[in-house]
Amino acid sequence: MTLAGLAWRYLWARPLSAVLNLALLSLGVAVLTFLLLAGSQIERALTRDLAGIDLVVGAKGSPMQLLLAGVFHLDVPPGNIPGTTLTRLRGHPMVAAALPLALGDSLRGFRIAGTEATYLDWYGASLAEGRLWGVPMEVVLGHSVAHNLRLAMGTAVIGSHGLGGDGQAHEATPYVVVGRLQRCGCVLDRLVLTAVESVWAVHARIDPTGVATPRANAVAEVDAGPGDLTIVLVRYKTPLAAAVLPRWVQAQPGLQAASPALETARLFRLIGVGLDVVGGFAVLLLAMSTLSIFVALVHAVRDRESDLAMMRMLGAPPARLAALVALESLWLALLALCAGLLLGHGLAEGLGRMLANQRSLAITGFAWTSDELWCIVAMLVLALLAAAIPAWRAGQLEVTQLLQAPR
Amino acid sequence: MLSLRGLSHGYNGAARLTFPDFEADGGASVVLRGPSGSGKSTLIALAAGLLDVQCGSLRVAGVELAGMANRARDAWRAETLGVVPQRLHLSPSLTVRDNLALAYVSAGLLVDPLRISELLATLGISAFGARKPHALSVGQLQRVALARALLRRPAVLLVDEPTAYLDDQTAIAVVDLLLREAHRADSMLLLATHDRRVLDALPEARVLALRSAPSDVA
């Protein structure tokens, strides 16, 4: 038995109090860990999804909606824009690259995006199996899509109208699966990619004139008719473009520009308030549990006065008694860290699976952030702080009086 | 050996305790006796190095305690002194073996499990090693406390009122046990007691008799 071993035994000499304190501390650590994990991963995922996109161009509407629909594929796009927008943007001297997106249909809940092959290059995605689409009506599945739907190469699949997955089925125009992407940890994972012409072809069958006909459901309004696009993603050639291009786009009739950098900053601010509130609670929880460790240690030292006095009698200097109390606190902190980190990562993994089912952001519990290191350091420092006064008192005990028989 | 010369001790707001000069060599047992308030507890605390020697000289096991630094006294106590306090002070949170191990941990040493087993066997309490103190009888507890004091083969075995609540027969047996084990461990036995029976059982022991403090009972 060492001093640490002795501290361990003393900790478990009061099992109820030990377990309660442990539960309180672990919860605090777990919530904090979860927030750190989720926060950092959401931020990283969103940043990754930006993929150097400088401007999102779409139909008039809210810029945030444009960003959510065009970059993150989370929201419904505001409407369609003429196909000529792409050529005009590509012709603009300040545009390095422009990429079309034609949205409107989905494959069992996963969005079908009509685009060009360079979309993959922007995200550094590569094929895991099969090939890219060559002719219209061929599709390449993102990693999560392939994983969920388990479609073999060459399978014919039928898209349905709208982005929700319960719209009218385009039975006359089946797609053929020709490829599957490797996991990229980005938005491509949950997209079904095809040529822009495929989307046009599907809607040409329904609506050969290309003229929008009144439709019952609002989501359906969104689909790109022949020649139309939904979104154009733009990369700048020069930083100067940031000042010029958005205004140029806004000046065009029916067009709206959204700067991903500005809008994501706004998004983070919105999410941030929520995260801060929950984070505040976690810190409060930690402070409370530190206080409860402090109270437990004060009681422990008082209950164990005579044990500690006897240790002095057996030759322990005051510093060793103080160390004993501090070690007990550190044991609690270490156990709470283990349990809390495990629970926090478990929660993150749970949320990740839930979000994966909802075809949303990719979050995993099998990752670390450097902030967790700070969490660990802070926990140990808190434990030592909580132990400071009880430890000092343990060193100051009146040994002679404590060892005397009651008279 | 134990030597007191011009030793006195004062607490704030209380009359100063003066101890008689005394000398005993290592082979002898010493019985420390005196009425309440005569400074018995104070002398024990001084001899254990728990209190600073304020005035005079106090030599225990050949070491002068006056002027020794706190830290040095802690180390000295761990090495030289085996103490059996009156209330025994076995930790209720720890098993018998761990209570003994506490002597090593307190001194900052590695636990010697063989020595613990050996002493438990010598004192006939091997069977209780894994039990907590509350499961033992008073006599067994006393043996455990004695084992803890003897672990490091102390030069001085300091026992405070070992027979206070015992019947005559048991009291004699305890004194015999202490004497035998002190002899076996080559320790000087220093017994603090006001029990007549102990004195009778140790006819050849040196007696250090303390007087009650002069103006204490006013």
XYZ file of C-alpha atoms in Angstrom, chain A residues 109-386:
278
model
C -34.472 11.181 -48.589
C -31.032 11.906 -50.037
C -30.800 14.937 -52.298
C -30.034 14.529 -55.944
C -27.702 17.274 -57.120
C -27.168 17.908 -60.808
C -23.694 19.356 -61.156
C -20.319 18.973 -62.895
C -17.426 16.645 -62.104
C -15.313 19.487 -60.707
C -17.700 19.570 -57.717
C -15.832 16.462 -56.497
C -12.461 18.164 -56.949
C -13.553 21.096 -54.807
C -13.981 18.709 -51.894
C -11.071 16.465 -52.806
C -13.495 13.529 -53.072
C -12.627 10.395 -54.994
C -14.452 7.325 -56.233
C -14.482 4.191 -54.130
C -16.105 2.077 -56.802
C -17.393 2.407 -60.376
C -16.984 5.564 -62.436
C -18.279 9.090 -62.729
C -21.455 9.814 -64.649
C -20.850 10.042 -68.382
C -24.278 10.550 -69.858
C -27.437 11.948 -68.244
C -29.383 9.657 -65.895
C -26.248 8.116 -64.446
C -25.689 8.795 -60.720
C -22.794 8.553 -58.295
C -23.687 7.971 -54.639
C -22.061 9.730 -51.698
C -20.607 7.525 -48.987
C -23.508 7.782 -46.496
C -26.053 7.340 -49.279
C -24.358 4.201 -50.532
C -23.940 2.945 -46.985
C -27.631 3.492 -46.190
C -29.265 2.389 -49.389
C -26.857 -0.443 -50.243
C -27.373 -0.216 -53.963
C -25.248 -2.305 -56.277
C -23.581 -0.775 -59.320
C -25.901 -0.831 -62.290
C -29.084 -0.743 -60.209
C -31.851 1.406 -61.630
C -33.318 3.794 -59.058
C -36.256 6.163 -59.182
C -35.988 9.660 -57.800
C -38.921 11.357 -56.211
C -40.021 14.918 -56.550
C -39.100 17.336 -53.793
C -36.357 17.177 -51.211
C -38.249 15.364 -48.478
C -38.440 11.955 -50.116
C -42.210 11.617 -50.085
C -42.980 13.493 -53.290
C -44.282 12.120 -56.542
C -42.025 9.432 -58.003
C -40.400 10.078 -61.392
C -41.119 6.571 -62.542
C -40.658 7.321 -66.190
C -37.090 8.465 -65.729
C -35.027 5.994 -63.688
C -31.431 6.684 -62.806
C -28.643 4.125 -63.029
C -26.062 3.860 -60.251
C -22.592 3.913 -61.824
C -20.329 4.915 -58.957
C -19.803 5.296 -55.251
C -17.659 7.918 -53.499
C -15.179 7.398 -50.734
C -16.055 8.962 -47.381
C -14.919 12.600 -47.382
C -16.488 13.777 -44.115
C -18.189 16.544 -46.042
C -21.544 17.327 -47.573
C -20.875 15.066 -50.592
C -21.304 12.039 -48.294
C -25.044 12.580 -48.225
C -25.618 13.656 -51.832
C -26.552 11.767 -54.970
C -24.542 13.341 -57.775
C -25.432 13.417 -61.419
C -25.169 15.633 -64.453
C -27.212 18.817 -64.591
C -28.839 17.452 -67.752
C -30.291 14.507 -65.799
C -32.300 16.851 -63.605
C -33.456 18.723 -66.675
C -34.420 15.477 -68.387
C -36.485 14.301 -65.443
C -38.459 17.509 -65.345
C -38.768 17.817 -69.081
C -40.857 14.644 -68.980
C -43.264 16.074 -66.439
C -43.318 19.510 -67.870
C -42.089 19.467 -71.481
C -42.739 23.163 -72.027
C -40.312 24.171 -69.310
C -42.870 26.597 -68.009
C -43.627 26.400 -64.356
C -47.099 25.075 -63.688
C -48.853 25.687 -60.378
C -48.019 22.948 -57.926
C -49.581 22.053 -54.651
C -46.577 21.752 -52.478
C -44.106 24.521 -51.840
C -41.066 22.311 -51.847
C -41.907 21.196 -55.342
C -41.586 24.744 -56.634
C -37.907 24.403 -56.163
C -37.044 21.873 -58.812
C -34.994 23.015 -61.743
C -36.835 22.906 -65.028
C -34.933 22.376 -68.295
C -32.214 24.963 -68.685
C -32.702 26.252 -65.177
C -30.266 26.027 -62.309
C -30.857 26.335 -58.583
C -27.504 27.531 -57.283
C -24.207 28.682 -58.732
C -21.155 28.331 -56.492
C -18.374 30.828 -57.194
C -14.698 31.047 -56.410
C -13.010 34.432 -56.712
C -9.965 35.153 -58.807
C -8.976 38.151 -56.687
C -9.784 39.319 -53.144
C -11.087 42.495 -54.743
C -14.044 40.441 -55.978
C -15.455 40.303 -52.459
C -16.199 44.003 -52.747
C -17.459 43.979 -56.309
C -19.075 40.671 -57.221
C -21.828 40.432 -54.566
C -23.085 43.856 -55.619
C -22.931 42.927 -59.257
C -25.026 39.813 -58.557
C -27.534 41.689 -56.434
C -28.013 44.136 -59.299
C -29.149 41.358 -61.646
C -32.895 40.804 -61.725
C -33.973 37.747 -59.718
C -30.514 36.989 -58.384
C -29.316 36.919 -54.814
C -25.756 36.477 -53.518
C -24.682 35.095 -50.170
C -21.167 35.193 -48.797
C -20.527 31.880 -46.990
C -17.889 33.489 -44.775
C -20.294 36.155 -43.509
C -23.285 33.847 -43.247
C -21.443 31.050 -41.429
C -20.047 33.603 -39.012
C -23.648 34.672 -38.400
C -24.699 31.021 -38.078
C -21.963 30.321 -35.537
C -23.057 33.365 -33.580
C -26.613 32.001 -33.505
C -25.547 28.477 -32.532
C -22.924 29.964 -30.246
C -25.478 31.566 -27.929
C -27.098 28.188 -27.370
C -23.759 26.466 -26.878
C -22.720 29.193 -24.441
C -25.838 28.722 -22.331
C -25.365 24.953 -22.106
C -21.643 25.483 -21.579
C -22.446 27.863 -18.750
C -24.531 25.170 -17.109
C -21.706 22.664 -17.483
C -19.251 25.055 -15.849
C -21.778 25.700 -13.091
C -22.143 21.949 -12.642
C -18.370 21.603 -12.391
C -18.142 24.448 -9.892
C -20.885 22.850 -7.802
C -19.215 19.475 -7.865
C -15.902 21.049 -6.907
C -17.706 22.582 -3.976
C -19.172 19.204 -3.093
C -15.696 17.626 -3.220
C -14.556 20.378 -0.901
C -17.395 19.680 1.540
C -16.788 15.933 1.332
C -13.089 16.412 2.055
C -13.754 18.735 4.987
C -16.037 16.069 6.440
C -13.547 13.323 5.655
C -10.757 15.161 7.430
C -12.992 15.782 10.457
C -14.189 12.166 10.545
C -10.658 10.923 10.207
C -8.998 13.333 12.612
C -7.849 10.535 14.860
C -6.537 8.428 11.937
C -4.574 11.415 10.732
C -3.300 12.144 14.233
C -2.189 8.529 14.501
C -0.339 8.864 11.210
C 1.487 11.835 12.696
C 2.294 9.692 15.691
C 3.634 7.024 13.322
C 6.014 9.611 11.901
C 4.118 11.265 9.053
C 5.106 14.909 8.619
C 2.189 17.367 8.097
C 2.982 17.570 4.388
C 2.328 13.843 3.987
C -1.128 14.177 5.542
C -1.876 17.105 3.244
C -0.721 14.987 0.302
C -3.037 12.181 1.421
C -6.061 14.494 1.322
C -4.984 15.964 -2.017
C -4.533 12.469 -3.453
C -8.050 11.504 -2.422
C -9.349 14.547 -4.274
C -7.226 13.686 -7.303
C -8.571 10.128 -7.330
C -12.100 11.524 -7.459
C -11.123 13.868 -10.263
C -9.405 11.116 -12.239
C -12.335 8.726 -11.922
C -14.741 11.506 -12.834
C -12.609 12.402 -15.844
C -12.596 8.811 -17.082
C -16.340 8.383 -16.607
C -17.134 11.884 -17.868
C -14.980 11.680 -20.989
C -16.417 8.272 -21.797
C -19.961 9.541 -21.309
C -19.289 12.737 -23.268
C -17.830 10.836 -26.211
C -20.700 8.379 -25.969
C -23.202 11.232 -26.134
C -21.413 12.716 -29.136
C -21.437 9.344 -30.887
C -25.133 8.939 -30.048
C -25.943 12.347 -31.460
C -23.803 11.520 -34.494
C -25.824 8.376 -35.190
C -29.084 10.251 -34.693
C -27.986 12.994 -37.105
C -26.763 10.397 -39.581
C -30.247 8.903 -39.579
C -31.653 12.340 -40.295
C -29.166 12.776 -43.176
C -27.608 15.747 -41.419
C -24.178 16.701 -40.082
C -21.512 14.059 -39.460
C -20.484 13.916 -35.779
C -18.489 11.156 -34.170
C -17.521 10.268 -30.609
C -14.292 8.681 -31.789
C -12.392 11.923 -32.023
C -10.534 14.221 -29.688
C -10.236 17.960 -29.512
C -7.323 19.784 -27.957
C -9.832 21.600 -25.735
C -10.431 18.336 -23.901
C -6.845 18.487 -22.712
C -7.682 21.813 -21.106
C -10.763 20.246 -19.595
C -8.577 17.549 -18.022
C -6.030 20.041 -16.722
C -8.803 22.288 -15.371
C -10.448 19.336 -13.609
C -7.206 18.348 -11.875
C -6.515 21.945 -10.868
C -10.069 22.242 -9.487
C -9.568 19.032 -7.512
C -6.369 20.407 -5.992
C -8.084 23.707 -5.207
C -10.939 21.877 -3.502
